[in-house]
Amino acid sequence: MHENYDPAAVEAAAQADWRARNAYRVVESGGAKFYACSMLPYPSGKLHMGHVRNYTINDVMTRYMRMRGFNVLMPMGWDAFGLPAENAAIEQGIAPAVWTRQNIADMKAQMQPLGLSFDWSREITTCDPDYYRWNQWFFLKMLECGIAYRRTQTVNWDPVDNTVLANEQVIDGRGWRSDAVVEKREIPGYYLRITQYAEELLEGVARELDGWPDPVRLMQANWIGKSCGVNFGFPYTLCGEPQLLRVFTTRADTLMGVTFCAVAPEHPLAAHCARDHPHLAAFIAECKRGGVSEAQLALAAKQGMATGFHVTHPLSGERIEVWVANYVLMAYGEGAVMGVPGHDARDFAFAKKYALPIKQVIAVAGQAYSTDAWQDWYADARDGYLVASGKYDGMSSPQAIDAIAADLAARGLGEKQTTYRLRDWGISRQRYWGTPIPIIHCATCGAVPVPYEDLPVVLPEDLVPDGSGNPLNKDERFLRCLCPRCGEAARRETDTMDTFVDSAWYYMRYCSPDAHEAMVDQRIDYWMPMDQYIGGIEHAVLHLLYARFWTKVMRDLQLVKFDEPFTRLFTQGMLLNECFYRDEDSGRRRWFYPSEVDVRYDDRGKPTGAVAREDGAPVSLGGIEKMSKSKNNVVEPRQVMQQYGADTARFFSMFAGPPDQSAVYSDSGIEGAYRFLRRLWSYCHGRRELLASPTAAALDGFAGGAAHRQLRRQIYLALAQADFDYRRLQYNTVVSACMKMLNALEAAELPEEGDARGATAAAVREALGILLRVLYPVVPHITHALWQALGFRAVHGELFTASWPQVDAHALEQETMQIVVQVNGKLRGRVNIAVSADEHAAKEAALADAHVMKFVGDKPLRRVIFVPGKLVNLVV
RNA sequence: GCGAAAGUGGCGGAAUUGGUAGACGCGCUGGACUUAGGAUCCAGUGGGGCAACCCUUGAGAGUUCGAGUCUCUCCUUUCGCACCA
């Protein structure tokens, strides 16, 4: 054993041992299984300190569960399709396939030294044909059963680059590369009918996902956005034919307050009215300009224009004018709304702007209604009753909704309906680097599915996008094919699938990555549903909802037997860093790397400012921010690992804060972690001879002195805390428990001579055996080395197969204990009493304390509260 | 605008869920050892006060023998949704 801790040597040796033993390869062999998985990363090529934290959380969890006896699966893969590879291709002229595979190799190489216990034999790369062929296969299955279908979609179109833009590529209504004004275009695409599962997805949130964080469940529920109301129509006549202008409302009770109707600019009735109305046509065109993102639409001012067209009120028979309004969404409900300015804040504002009549039909006792200004109670459906509504007068809102819905139904004009905010999932992307949609377009047969036996449709990997559209459209080798139905020459679909398709089911493929004949095989019954999924909160809605939907479709096609894929979900926090800047004379803001800055403190340790090392002149504190290149506050794991080793990086990232919250990187925190590991090493080095000496004293008959008993108690108390915190995934306090153990060991004054030597050796051996095992999941390398050097391996086998230490209840026992004495709830003293003491004995002990008596005085005792093991409170 | 979460020393954060607030670490102060140390070790470190004591978990109320923890009203920050009819 070397005297000094040398992380590089320790870590290389430990990893060599694990490799030689194939320590993390896992098979489906009986026993309780535990499947824990981190969301698969995009291979950007750079490993981030944030990755280190995320995967260490996963690794700590699984190493702990292995020690608890579980058969643990912890896989890793790559979300390898997507836009960044195409952007890199445009910038660097490299094929996305080459760029992506190189990045994967780089990232894997950076991950390796961290000592993560992945079973690499199950690695998945989503751009491999062996993987994405099952995207294609399942897509065809979904087409067969009607879950997948084709329809037109509205997209952002860049008329200069001739390409479709994602919402985030539209900046101020212009293409991010070309700067051309973006148009909306209608093009055909494939959709998945996730709305068919809306109710089940919502019920699952409420009933089955109790292992998920509440914010995520809430976000999913809001995203699905169920609302119950009435769908009905306003009759009108068009070219002599009776028609209905259908609307959806949750407030049918306000139907008698309707003073106008409003339709979306894309509504067919709007187009009809605009034919002889150039002003209206111009207004509609104006509304359709700009991006399609909803956030942009929401910021636009409410505008509308009357059409001059009228419909009939379904109950009163009044003539109601139809308006076109930009705040009505074609995609929600019927693309048309009834306007009730009296009881809807938005309609109220609209009516005020265009001088439309406002009619009160709901009253609340004690509240005065005025059309001058909006008040929140106008829209309240709880306390109101109907007025000016004919036969419905006096009803409560819920009663009126039922009565009005029944009357509409009786006239054949409407019915109660449940709608969802959730919309079908459009999976077509006019992009090259993705899974080809397995469809062939034939001039006579139309869109024909590729036969199953012809899968996979392989994506050519040698194309280099240049920014002007999808290169597949120019690749004749790919395009040319024969129609599977009529055998004539045909062309392949060039759209590819959304990358959310890849991530919707990859975690199932880990269970049987080598299954060549099927998407998944029977091994999935062993591993799934996953016990613990780990990922960022940013995936709270889309990815997790798509994965749940995909699972339910797989279940309905009898591929799997479970309803929900992820039993528990853990959302880990981000790693942030300080940043520093100086505004230069040129007006430019210069960001300093934290290592270029010295922070100054006053005598109390309060920071007083910071100066740049290069010139000693002050710099400003920019606060704590997400690590980003532009702010110069990125820390590369490589630097930390080279200087201090992987264990220090792991230890720091676990100790920095609770794993579910964001944490701040700090150099002194890294130093502190390194200091602890060095102390641990040197303590063990100092005790190696004691531990090597033969000892007759077995722990069973261990009767050592008070110092020995105190040490054992401290160690086991810390073990109990660590075990509790491992179970609730609070690894920062696990680390703190380990620090307490080492502090206790270092502080213990144990005899090392004569008869007591054996007892001391036994106590220290027991304590270190526990400490090394508790610390192992966090810092597996140094503990591996110390376990061997101190002779534990010879007795108990390898550390990575060791079992979790049990708390010895006997060691925690004590004869007397300190309890707190309160007088009127204020802390006034501490007394030692027997553990077995009852309330009476505790009271007597408390009253015997001089300091306590000072506060009790001769006042009569009104009440005594005794909490065994904690305190006694004297109420006077 | 709607919804959610969170505010604890100079800092990161503990407090096993109503029972000793500030564990553990960082930083800072003093000391020891040193040619030197930004290495290591020892001691101190929420605020006020000479002291007895008093105050202290964003602010204010409330429930309770007892509140960081529960309730209400504000304030601040972060996140999510964003015209959802």
Tab-separated table of N, CA, C and O in Angstrom, chain A residues 43-108:
chain	number	residue	atom	x	y	z
A	43	PRO	N	-25.571	12.489	-28.510
A	43	PRO	CA	-24.107	12.479	-28.595
A	43	PRO	C	-23.538	13.765	-29.188
A	43	PRO	O	-23.167	13.809	-30.348
A	44	SER	N	-23.489	14.786	-28.370
A	44	SER	CA	-22.963	16.075	-28.834
A	44	SER	C	-21.451	16.014	-28.993
A	44	SER	O	-20.861	16.885	-29.619
A	45	GLY	N	-20.824	15.016	-28.375
A	45	GLY	CA	-19.374	14.880	-28.475
A	45	GLY	C	-18.658	15.325	-27.221
A	45	GLY	O	-17.538	14.927	-26.957
A	46	LYS	N	-19.336	16.192	-26.439
A	46	LYS	CA	-18.688	16.711	-25.231
A	46	LYS	C	-19.392	16.186	-24.000
A	46	LYS	O	-20.601	16.359	-23.857
A	47	LEU	N	-18.617	15.622	-23.099
A	47	LEU	CA	-19.179	15.241	-21.815
A	47	LEU	C	-19.103	16.469	-20.914
A	47	LEU	O	-18.109	17.177	-20.877
A	48	HIS	N	-20.162	16.697	-20.185
A	48	HIS	CA	-20.366	17.887	-19.403
A	48	HIS	C	-20.263	17.500	-17.932
A	48	HIS	O	-20.513	16.359	-17.599
A	49	MET	N	-19.955	18.444	-17.030
A	49	MET	CA	-19.998	18.136	-15.594
A	49	MET	C	-21.411	17.693	-15.195
A	49	MET	O	-21.592	16.914	-14.283
A	50	GLY	N	-22.423	18.244	-15.888
A	50	GLY	CA	-23.807	17.852	-15.620
A	50	GLY	C	-24.045	16.382	-15.906
A	50	GLY	O	-24.709	15.692	-15.139
A	51	HIS	N	-23.461	15.862	-17.005
A	51	HIS	CA	-23.551	14.424	-17.285
A	51	HIS	C	-22.945	13.632	-16.136
A	51	HIS	O	-23.487	12.610	-15.720
A	52	VAL	N	-21.796	14.111	-15.646
A	52	VAL	CA	-21.118	13.402	-14.562
A	52	VAL	C	-22.064	13.258	-13.381
A	52	VAL	O	-22.219	12.183	-12.807
A	53	ARG	N	-22.729	14.347	-13.046
A	53	ARG	CA	-23.651	14.295	-11.913
A	53	ARG	C	-24.798	13.322	-12.192
A	53	ARG	O	-25.108	12.466	-11.366
A	54	ASN	N	-25.402	13.438	-13.381
A	54	ASN	CA	-26.560	12.592	-13.689
A	54	ASN	C	-26.236	11.115	-13.643
A	54	ASN	O	-26.966	10.319	-13.071
A	55	TYR	N	-25.136	10.734	-14.298
A	55	TYR	CA	-24.830	9.309	-14.376
A	55	TYR	C	-24.284	8.794	-13.055
A	55	TYR	O	-24.410	7.612	-12.752
A	56	THR	N	-23.657	9.689	-12.276
A	56	THR	CA	-23.199	9.245	-10.963
A	56	THR	C	-24.408	8.944	-10.067
A	56	THR	O	-24.398	7.972	-9.314
A	57	ILE	N	-25.453	9.754	-10.167
A	57	ILE	CA	-26.677	9.466	-9.401
A	57	ILE	C	-27.164	8.061	-9.746
A	57	ILE	O	-27.451	7.245	-8.869
A	58	ASN	N	-27.240	7.784	-11.035
A	58	ASN	CA	-27.677	6.478	-11.513
A	58	ASN	C	-26.759	5.373	-10.986
A	58	ASN	O	-27.204	4.324	-10.514
A	59	ASP	N	-25.465	5.622	-11.028
A	59	ASP	CA	-24.468	4.624	-10.644
A	59	ASP	C	-24.493	4.358	-9.141
A	59	ASP	O	-24.417	3.212	-8.701
A	60	VAL	N	-24.616	5.423	-8.359
A	60	VAL	CA	-24.667	5.271	-6.907
A	60	VAL	C	-25.891	4.432	-6.535
A	60	VAL	O	-25.813	3.502	-5.728
A	61	MET	N	-27.002	4.757	-7.160
A	61	MET	CA	-28.241	4.034	-6.895
A	61	MET	C	-28.088	2.543	-7.206
A	61	MET	O	-28.476	1.686	-6.412
A	62	THR	N	-27.521	2.236	-8.363
A	62	THR	CA	-27.472	0.828	-8.753
A	62	THR	C	-26.421	0.050	-7.955
A	62	THR	O	-26.637	-1.108	-7.635
A	63	ARG	N	-25.309	0.678	-7.624
A	63	ARG	CA	-24.322	-0.044	-6.817
A	63	ARG	C	-24.907	-0.368	-5.442
A	63	ARG	O	-24.680	-1.451	-4.889
A	64	TYR	N	-25.662	0.588	-4.893
A	64	TYR	CA	-26.316	0.338	-3.610
A	64	TYR	C	-27.303	-0.821	-3.742
A	64	TYR	O	-27.339	-1.724	-2.895
A	65	MET	N	-28.097	-0.821	-4.818
A	65	MET	CA	-29.098	-1.871	-4.979
A	65	MET	C	-28.451	-3.239	-5.212
A	65	MET	O	-28.984	-4.258	-4.787
A	66	ARG	N	-27.300	-3.263	-5.880
A	66	ARG	CA	-26.585	-4.541	-6.033
A	66	ARG	C	-26.178	-5.072	-4.669
A	66	ARG	O	-26.299	-6.263	-4.387
A	67	MET	N	-25.676	-4.176	-3.819
A	67	MET	CA	-25.265	-4.611	-2.481
A	67	MET	C	-26.461	-5.123	-1.686
A	67	MET	O	-26.324	-5.982	-0.822
A	68	ARG	N	-27.640	-4.576	-1.991
A	68	ARG	CA	-28.844	-5.035	-1.291
A	68	ARG	C	-29.357	-6.346	-1.868
A	68	ARG	O	-30.394	-6.853	-1.440
A	69	GLY	N	-28.667	-6.871	-2.891
A	69	GLY	CA	-29.003	-8.192	-3.396
A	69	GLY	C	-29.863	-8.206	-4.646
A	69	GLY	O	-30.301	-9.263	-5.086
A	70	PHE	N	-30.105	-7.043	-5.238
A	70	PHE	CA	-30.928	-7.013	-6.448
A	70	PHE	C	-30.104	-7.363	-7.686
A	70	PHE	O	-28.908	-7.099	-7.737
A	71	ASN	N	-30.779	-7.947	-8.655
A	71	ASN	CA	-30.177	-8.182	-9.966
A	71	ASN	C	-30.430	-6.922	-10.778
A	71	ASN	O	-31.559	-6.642	-11.171
A	72	VAL	N	-29.365	-6.130	-10.992
A	72	VAL	CA	-29.537	-4.755	-11.462
A	72	VAL	C	-29.177	-4.596	-12.938
A	72	VAL	O	-28.112	-5.023	-13.374
A	73	LEU	N	-30.067	-3.963	-13.683
A	73	LEU	CA	-29.773	-3.579	-15.063
A	73	LEU	C	-29.595	-2.068	-15.137
A	73	LEU	O	-30.455	-1.304	-14.709
A	74	MET	N	-28.430	-1.661	-15.641
A	74	MET	CA	-28.152	-0.236	-15.830
A	74	MET	C	-27.512	-0.070	-17.203
A	74	MET	O	-26.323	-0.268	-17.373
A	75	PRO	N	-28.301	0.260	-18.209
A	75	PRO	CA	-27.796	0.327	-19.585
A	75	PRO	C	-27.504	1.766	-20.029
A	75	PRO	O	-27.804	2.717	-19.310
A	76	MET	N	-26.934	1.879	-21.193
A	76	MET	CA	-26.632	3.207	-21.753
A	76	MET	C	-26.750	3.128	-23.272
A	76	MET	O	-26.501	2.085	-23.880
A	77	GLY	N	-27.158	4.234	-23.860
A	77	GLY	CA	-27.290	4.272	-25.317
A	77	GLY	C	-27.199	5.698	-25.834
A	77	GLY	O	-26.878	6.615	-25.070
A	78	TRP	N	-27.494	5.855	-27.096
A	78	TRP	CA	-27.290	7.155	-27.757
A	78	TRP	C	-28.493	7.550	-28.590
A	78	TRP	O	-28.958	6.793	-29.424
A	79	ASP	N	-28.968	8.758	-28.354
A	79	ASP	CA	-30.088	9.317	-29.091
A	79	ASP	C	-29.496	9.978	-30.339
A	79	ASP	O	-29.292	11.176	-30.385
A	80	ALA	N	-29.201	9.163	-31.345
A	80	ALA	CA	-28.210	9.554	-32.343
A	80	ALA	C	-28.752	10.258	-33.580
A	80	ALA	O	-27.972	10.767	-34.384
A	81	PHE	N	-30.085	10.280	-33.745
A	81	PHE	CA	-30.639	11.033	-34.862
A	81	PHE	C	-30.945	12.463	-34.415
A	81	PHE	O	-31.062	12.729	-33.228
A	82	GLY	N	-31.106	13.353	-35.377
A	82	GLY	CA	-31.566	14.693	-35.011
A	82	GLY	C	-30.822	15.818	-35.687
A	82	GLY	O	-29.798	15.621	-36.351
A	83	LEU	N	-31.352	16.992	-35.453
A	83	LEU	CA	-30.936	18.185	-36.176
A	83	LEU	C	-29.478	18.619	-35.980
A	83	LEU	O	-28.837	19.051	-36.938
A	84	PRO	N	-28.894	18.536	-34.786
A	84	PRO	CA	-27.527	19.039	-34.623
A	84	PRO	C	-26.539	18.403	-35.597
A	84	PRO	O	-25.620	19.072	-36.076
A	85	ALA	N	-26.736	17.126	-35.917
A	85	ALA	CA	-25.818	16.474	-36.859
A	85	ALA	C	-25.940	17.103	-38.240
A	85	ALA	O	-24.946	17.232	-38.968
A	86	GLU	N	-27.164	17.502	-38.608
A	86	GLU	CA	-27.340	18.143	-39.917
A	86	GLU	C	-26.711	19.538	-39.913
A	86	GLU	O	-26.110	19.960	-40.895
A	87	ASN	N	-26.846	20.248	-38.794
A	87	ASN	CA	-26.233	21.571	-38.711
A	87	ASN	C	-24.716	21.466	-38.791
A	87	ASN	O	-24.058	22.269	-39.455
A	88	ALA	N	-24.151	20.454	-38.109
A	88	ALA	CA	-22.705	20.251	-38.168
A	88	ALA	C	-22.280	19.939	-39.598
A	88	ALA	O	-21.236	20.394	-40.068
A	89	ALA	N	-23.118	19.173	-40.291
A	89	ALA	CA	-22.809	18.827	-41.673
A	89	ALA	C	-22.761	20.079	-42.536
A	89	ALA	O	-21.867	20.239	-43.373
A	90	ILE	N	-23.731	20.978	-42.302
A	90	ILE	CA	-23.779	22.208	-43.089
A	90	ILE	C	-22.529	23.053	-42.815
A	90	ILE	O	-21.912	23.591	-43.725
A	91	GLU	N	-22.131	23.117	-41.532
A	91	GLU	CA	-20.985	23.956	-41.177
A	91	GLU	C	-19.656	23.344	-41.602
A	91	GLU	O	-18.753	24.037	-42.029
A	92	GLN	N	-19.528	22.033	-41.414
A	92	GLN	CA	-18.215	21.415	-41.590
A	92	GLN	C	-18.117	20.516	-42.819
A	92	GLN	O	-17.045	19.990	-43.106
A	93	GLY	N	-19.247	20.314	-43.513
A	93	GLY	CA	-19.209	19.462	-44.689
A	93	GLY	C	-18.996	17.988	-44.384
A	93	GLY	O	-18.538	17.230	-45.240
A	94	ILE	N	-19.297	17.570	-43.160
A	94	ILE	CA	-19.136	16.158	-42.787
A	94	ILE	C	-20.498	15.470	-42.845
A	94	ILE	O	-21.505	16.071	-42.476
A	95	ALA	N	-20.518	14.219	-43.268
A	95	ALA	CA	-21.774	13.468	-43.266
A	95	ALA	C	-22.244	13.292	-41.830
A	95	ALA	O	-21.440	12.968	-40.952
A	96	PRO	N	-23.538	13.494	-41.553
A	96	PRO	CA	-24.057	13.350	-40.191
A	96	PRO	C	-23.710	12.007	-39.564
A	96	PRO	O	-23.458	11.932	-38.364
A	97	ALA	N	-23.677	10.952	-40.367
A	97	ALA	CA	-23.372	9.630	-39.820
A	97	ALA	C	-21.953	9.603	-39.262
A	97	ALA	O	-21.707	9.089	-38.165
A	98	VAL	N	-21.026	10.174	-40.007
A	98	VAL	CA	-19.625	10.174	-39.582
A	98	VAL	C	-19.460	11.013	-38.315
A	98	VAL	O	-18.855	10.585	-37.327
A	99	TRP	N	-20.066	12.204	-38.370
A	99	TRP	CA	-19.987	13.121	-37.229
A	99	TRP	C	-20.566	12.474	-35.987
A	99	TRP	O	-19.962	12.495	-34.912
A	100	THR	N	-21.741	11.852	-36.137
A	100	THR	CA	-22.427	11.257	-34.992
A	100	THR	C	-21.624	10.103	-34.397
A	100	THR	O	-21.436	10.014	-33.186
A	101	ARG	N	-21.124	9.221	-35.258
A	101	ARG	CA	-20.408	8.047	-34.737
A	101	ARG	C	-19.088	8.450	-34.070
A	101	ARG	O	-18.674	7.855	-33.074
A	102	GLN	N	-18.468	9.481	-34.622
A	102	GLN	CA	-17.247	9.980	-33.986
A	102	GLN	C	-17.554	10.555	-32.602
A	102	GLN	O	-16.841	10.317	-31.636
A	103	ASN	N	-18.657	11.295	-32.520
A	103	ASN	CA	-19.057	11.879	-31.234
A	103	ASN	C	-19.349	10.807	-30.198
A	103	ASN	O	-19.021	10.960	-29.016
A	104	ILE	N	-20.002	9.745	-30.663
A	104	ILE	CA	-20.324	8.662	-29.724
A	104	ILE	C	-19.029	8.064	-29.184
A	104	ILE	O	-18.887	7.856	-27.971
A	105	ALA	N	-18.077	7.847	-30.076
A	105	ALA	CA	-16.795	7.280	-29.631
A	105	ALA	C	-16.112	8.221	-28.645
A	105	ALA	O	-15.600	7.785	-27.604
A	106	ASP	N	-16.155	9.539	-28.946
A	106	ASP	CA	-15.518	10.502	-28.045
A	106	ASP	C	-16.190	10.522	-26.680
A	106	ASP	O	-15.525	10.522	-25.637
A	107	MET	N	-17.506	10.554	-26.695
A	107	MET	CA	-18.211	10.659	-25.420
A	107	MET	C	-18.024	9.405	-24.581
A	107	MET	O	-17.885	9.465	-23.359
A	108	LYS	N	-18.018	8.279	-25.263
A	108	LYS	CA	-17.828	7.020	-24.543
A	108	LYS	C	-16.444	7.009	-23.906
A	108	LYS	O	-16.282	6.583	-22.761
